[in-house]
Short mmCIF file of C-alpha atoms in Angstrom, two decimals:
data_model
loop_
_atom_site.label_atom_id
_atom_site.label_comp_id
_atom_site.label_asym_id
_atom_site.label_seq_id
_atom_site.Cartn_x
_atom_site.Cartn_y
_atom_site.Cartn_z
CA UNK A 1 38.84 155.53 -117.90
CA UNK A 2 37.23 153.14 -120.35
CA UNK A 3 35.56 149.96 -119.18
CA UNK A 4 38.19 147.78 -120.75
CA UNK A 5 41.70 148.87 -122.35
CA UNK A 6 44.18 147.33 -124.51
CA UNK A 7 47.00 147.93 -125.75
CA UNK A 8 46.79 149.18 -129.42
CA UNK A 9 50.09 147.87 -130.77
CA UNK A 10 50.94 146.86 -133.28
CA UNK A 11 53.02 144.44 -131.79
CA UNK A 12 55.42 143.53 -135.03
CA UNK A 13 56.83 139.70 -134.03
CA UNK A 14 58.44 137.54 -136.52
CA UNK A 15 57.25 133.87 -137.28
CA UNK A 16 58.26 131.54 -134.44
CA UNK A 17 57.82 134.56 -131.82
CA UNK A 18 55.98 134.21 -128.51
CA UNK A 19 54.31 137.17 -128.15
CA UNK A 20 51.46 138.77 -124.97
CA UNK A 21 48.72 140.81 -124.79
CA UNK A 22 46.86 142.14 -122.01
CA UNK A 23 43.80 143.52 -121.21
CA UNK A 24 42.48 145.27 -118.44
CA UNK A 25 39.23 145.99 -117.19
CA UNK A 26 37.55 148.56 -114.55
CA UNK A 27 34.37 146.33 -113.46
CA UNK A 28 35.50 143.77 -110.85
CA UNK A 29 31.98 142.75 -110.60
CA UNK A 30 32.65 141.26 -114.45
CA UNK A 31 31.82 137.96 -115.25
CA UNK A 32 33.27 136.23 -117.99
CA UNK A 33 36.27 137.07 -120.64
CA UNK A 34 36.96 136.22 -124.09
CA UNK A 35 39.39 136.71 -126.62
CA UNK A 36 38.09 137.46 -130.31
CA UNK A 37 40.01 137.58 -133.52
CA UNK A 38 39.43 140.24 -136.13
CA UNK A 39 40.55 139.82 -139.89
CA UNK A 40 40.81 142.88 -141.45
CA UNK A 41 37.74 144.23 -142.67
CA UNK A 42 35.53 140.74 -141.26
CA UNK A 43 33.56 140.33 -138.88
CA UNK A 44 35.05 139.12 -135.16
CA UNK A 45 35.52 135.21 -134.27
CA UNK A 46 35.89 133.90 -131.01
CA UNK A 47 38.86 132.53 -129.90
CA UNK A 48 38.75 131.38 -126.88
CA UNK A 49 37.25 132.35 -123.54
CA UNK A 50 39.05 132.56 -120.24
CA UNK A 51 38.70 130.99 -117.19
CA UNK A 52 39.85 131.51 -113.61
CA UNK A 53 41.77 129.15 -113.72
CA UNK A 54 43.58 129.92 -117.10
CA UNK A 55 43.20 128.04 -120.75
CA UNK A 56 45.31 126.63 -123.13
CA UNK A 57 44.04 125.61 -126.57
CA UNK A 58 47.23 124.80 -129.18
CA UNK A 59 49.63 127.58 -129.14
CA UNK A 60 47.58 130.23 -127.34
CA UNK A 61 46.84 130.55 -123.82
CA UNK A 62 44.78 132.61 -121.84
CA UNK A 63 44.91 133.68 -118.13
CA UNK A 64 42.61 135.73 -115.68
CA UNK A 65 43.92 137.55 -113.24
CA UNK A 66 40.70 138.76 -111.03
CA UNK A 67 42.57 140.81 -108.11
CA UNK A 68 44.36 142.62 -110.67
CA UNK A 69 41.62 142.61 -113.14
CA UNK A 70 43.06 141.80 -116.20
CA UNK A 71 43.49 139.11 -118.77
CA UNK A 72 46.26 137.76 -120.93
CA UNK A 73 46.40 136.29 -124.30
CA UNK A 74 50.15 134.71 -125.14
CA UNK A 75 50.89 133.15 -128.53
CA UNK A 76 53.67 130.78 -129.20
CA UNK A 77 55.24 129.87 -132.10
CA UNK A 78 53.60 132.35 -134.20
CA UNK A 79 52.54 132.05 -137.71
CA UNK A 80 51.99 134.43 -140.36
CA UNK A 81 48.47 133.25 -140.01
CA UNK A 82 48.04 134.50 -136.63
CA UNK A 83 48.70 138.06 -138.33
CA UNK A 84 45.09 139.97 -137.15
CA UNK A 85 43.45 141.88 -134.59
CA UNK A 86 42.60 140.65 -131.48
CA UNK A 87 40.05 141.86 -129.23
CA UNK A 88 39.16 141.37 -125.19
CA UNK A 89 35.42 141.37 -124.64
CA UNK A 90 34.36 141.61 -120.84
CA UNK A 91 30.96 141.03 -119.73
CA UNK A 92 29.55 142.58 -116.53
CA UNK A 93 26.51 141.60 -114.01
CA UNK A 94 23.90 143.05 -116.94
CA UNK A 95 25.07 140.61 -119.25
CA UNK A 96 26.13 142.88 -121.99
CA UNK A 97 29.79 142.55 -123.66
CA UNK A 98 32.11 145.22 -123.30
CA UNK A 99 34.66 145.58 -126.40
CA UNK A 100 38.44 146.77 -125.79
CA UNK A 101 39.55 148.37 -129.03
CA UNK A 102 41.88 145.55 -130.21
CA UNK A 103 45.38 144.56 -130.16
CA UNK A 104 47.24 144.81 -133.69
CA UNK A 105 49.42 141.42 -134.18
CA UNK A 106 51.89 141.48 -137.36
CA UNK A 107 53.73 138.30 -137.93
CA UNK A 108 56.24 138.74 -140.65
CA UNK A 109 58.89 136.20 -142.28
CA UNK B 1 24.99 128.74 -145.29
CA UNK B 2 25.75 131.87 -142.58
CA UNK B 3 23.58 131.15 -139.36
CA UNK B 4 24.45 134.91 -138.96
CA UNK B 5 22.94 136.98 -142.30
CA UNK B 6 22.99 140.70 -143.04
CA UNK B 7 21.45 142.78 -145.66
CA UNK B 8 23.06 144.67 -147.44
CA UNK B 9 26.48 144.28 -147.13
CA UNK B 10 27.87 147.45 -148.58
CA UNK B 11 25.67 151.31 -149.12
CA UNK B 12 26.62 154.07 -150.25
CA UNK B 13 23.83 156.92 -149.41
CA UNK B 14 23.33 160.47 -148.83
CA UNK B 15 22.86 162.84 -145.98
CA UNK B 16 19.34 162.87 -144.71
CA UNK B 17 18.05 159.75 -146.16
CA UNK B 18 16.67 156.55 -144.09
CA UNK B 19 18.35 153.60 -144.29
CA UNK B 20 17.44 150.15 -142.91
CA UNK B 21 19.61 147.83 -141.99
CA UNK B 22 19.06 143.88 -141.64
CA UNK B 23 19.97 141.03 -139.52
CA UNK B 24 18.89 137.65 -139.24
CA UNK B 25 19.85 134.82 -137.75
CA UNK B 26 19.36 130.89 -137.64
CA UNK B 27 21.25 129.66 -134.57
CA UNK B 28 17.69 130.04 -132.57
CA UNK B 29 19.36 132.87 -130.15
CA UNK B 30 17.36 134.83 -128.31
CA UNK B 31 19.80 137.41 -127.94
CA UNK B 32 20.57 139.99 -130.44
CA UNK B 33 22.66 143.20 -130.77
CA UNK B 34 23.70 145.76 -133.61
CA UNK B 35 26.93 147.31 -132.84
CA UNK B 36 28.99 150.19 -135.25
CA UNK B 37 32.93 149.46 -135.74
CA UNK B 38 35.09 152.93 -136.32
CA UNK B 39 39.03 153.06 -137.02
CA UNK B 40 40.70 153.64 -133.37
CA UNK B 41 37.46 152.87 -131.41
CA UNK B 42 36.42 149.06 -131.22
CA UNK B 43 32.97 147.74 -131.15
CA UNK B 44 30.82 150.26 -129.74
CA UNK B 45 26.94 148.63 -128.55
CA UNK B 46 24.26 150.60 -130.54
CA UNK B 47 21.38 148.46 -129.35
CA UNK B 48 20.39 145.08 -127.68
CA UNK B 49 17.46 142.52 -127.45
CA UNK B 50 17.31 140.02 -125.19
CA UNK B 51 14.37 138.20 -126.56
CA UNK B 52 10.96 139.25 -128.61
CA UNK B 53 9.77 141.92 -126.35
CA UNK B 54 12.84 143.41 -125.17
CA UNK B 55 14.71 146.47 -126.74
CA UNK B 56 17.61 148.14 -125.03
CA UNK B 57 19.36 151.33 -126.15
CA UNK B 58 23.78 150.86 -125.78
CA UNK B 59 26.53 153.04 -125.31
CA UNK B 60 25.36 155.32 -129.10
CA UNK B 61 21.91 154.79 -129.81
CA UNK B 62 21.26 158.27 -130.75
CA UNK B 63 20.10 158.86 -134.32
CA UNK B 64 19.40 154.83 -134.23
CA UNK B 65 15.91 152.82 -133.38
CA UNK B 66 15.79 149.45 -134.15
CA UNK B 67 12.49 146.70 -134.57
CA UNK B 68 12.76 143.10 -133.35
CA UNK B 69 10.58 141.49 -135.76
CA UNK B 70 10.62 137.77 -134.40
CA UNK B 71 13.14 135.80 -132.84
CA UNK B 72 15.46 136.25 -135.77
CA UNK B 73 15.28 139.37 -137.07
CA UNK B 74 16.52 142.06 -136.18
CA UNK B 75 16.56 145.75 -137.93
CA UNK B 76 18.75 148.75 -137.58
CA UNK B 77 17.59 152.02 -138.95
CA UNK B 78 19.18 155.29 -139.42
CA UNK B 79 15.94 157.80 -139.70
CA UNK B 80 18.22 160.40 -141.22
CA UNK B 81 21.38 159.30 -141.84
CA UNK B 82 24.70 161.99 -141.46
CA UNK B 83 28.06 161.48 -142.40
CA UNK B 84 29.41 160.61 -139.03
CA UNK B 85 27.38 157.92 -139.03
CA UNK B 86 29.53 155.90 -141.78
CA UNK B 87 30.80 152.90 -140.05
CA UNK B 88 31.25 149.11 -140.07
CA UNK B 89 27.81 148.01 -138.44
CA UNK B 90 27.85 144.45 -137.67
CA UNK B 91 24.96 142.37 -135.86
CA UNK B 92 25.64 139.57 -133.29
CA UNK B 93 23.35 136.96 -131.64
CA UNK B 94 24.04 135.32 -128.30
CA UNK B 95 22.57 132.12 -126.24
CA UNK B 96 22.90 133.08 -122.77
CA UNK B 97 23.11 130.38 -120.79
CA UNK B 98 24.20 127.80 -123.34
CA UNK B 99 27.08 125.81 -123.72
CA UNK B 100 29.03 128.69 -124.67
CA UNK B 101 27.58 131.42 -122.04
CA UNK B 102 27.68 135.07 -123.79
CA UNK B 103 29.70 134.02 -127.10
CA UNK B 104 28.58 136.51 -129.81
CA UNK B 105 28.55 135.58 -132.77
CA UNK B 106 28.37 137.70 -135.74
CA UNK B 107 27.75 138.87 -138.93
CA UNK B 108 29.38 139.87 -141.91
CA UNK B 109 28.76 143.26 -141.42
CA UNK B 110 27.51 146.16 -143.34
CA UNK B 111 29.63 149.04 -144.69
CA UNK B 112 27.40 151.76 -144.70
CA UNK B 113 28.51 155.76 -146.11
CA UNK B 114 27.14 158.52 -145.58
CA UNK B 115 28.07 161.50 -148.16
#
């Protein structure tokens, strides 16, 4: 099983959608979560971490679920803009990040 | 200008030759990784370095070996490169324990082939 698994998608939502993601993770000794965003073909860019006790920043929110070990990433009101890949990064007691292979997000017109 | 640099950004080269790849960085990070992108399977770790002194082989270092120059460099090479080693290869720099805890932040990334 890998260390962290997501959903590949894509998930094809049109503009206004709310749309989730989920990621789960085998290591409950894990220690923090994030949520990058991948452009095609650039490098990734953070988007927000996550917290225990969840995190909102605009339109996107982000929740931890520890006993369950996974974490959630839910969009609303989505733009074209929002169109990318997004990727849950879990890092464990040594410190070193652990990459799901990324959630396709296609917002069309 | 990038606080994250690498060098080149695209190569084209052939079976059996080394290649070196370059990172550096002006955030003042002591941490540092290299990490290869493929179609279908994410980020996968190729090497880390959590300061000056300290090298750490990943998930795929095989056919990789790597040189931690100073604080913020930090070199990739391929000894003798082989087409299955054409990838995205992006670097990334971390502050552990800063405001941000293990953020990486990257590069632009290098498209390297292998023919």
């Amino acid at each position: 099983r890998k260390e962290v698994e997501q959903d590949p998608g894509p998930f094809n939502v049109p503009e206004g959608a709310t749309v989730a993601f989920n990621c789960t993770y085998s290591n409950s000794a894990s220690q923090s979560f994030f949520w990058y965003r991948q452009d095609c073909r650039k490098e990734p860019k953070l988007l927000m971490s996550v917290y225990s006790s969840g995190n909102e920043d605009g339109r996107f929110t982000a929740q931890l679920n520890r006993a369950s070990q996974y974490i959630s990433l839910l969009i609303r009101d989505s733009k074209l803009s929002d169109s990318a890949t997004y990727l849950c990064v879990v890092t464990g007691g040594s410190y070193i990040p652990t990459f799901g292979r990324g959630t396709s997000l296609i917002v069309h017109p | 200008d990038a606080d994250v640099t690498q060098t080149p950004r695209n190569r084209i080269t052939k079976t059996g030759k080394r290649i070196m790849l370059e990172c550096s960085q002006t955030k003042g990070h002591d941490r540092m990784y290299w990490y290869r992108q493929d179609p279908g399977l994410g980020l996968r770790l190729i090497y880390y370095s959590f300061d000056v002194k300290d090298i750490n082989k990943g998930e795929i270092s095989d056919g990789y070996s790597v040189s931690r120059q100073a604080q913020a460099k930090f070199s990739l090479s391929l000894e003798s490169a082989i087409p299955n080693q054409t990838a995205l290869y992006f670097c990334a720099t971390s502050d552990f324990g800063g405001a941000q805890g293990d953020t990486q932040y990257f590069g632009p990334g290098t498209r390297l082939t292998v023919l």
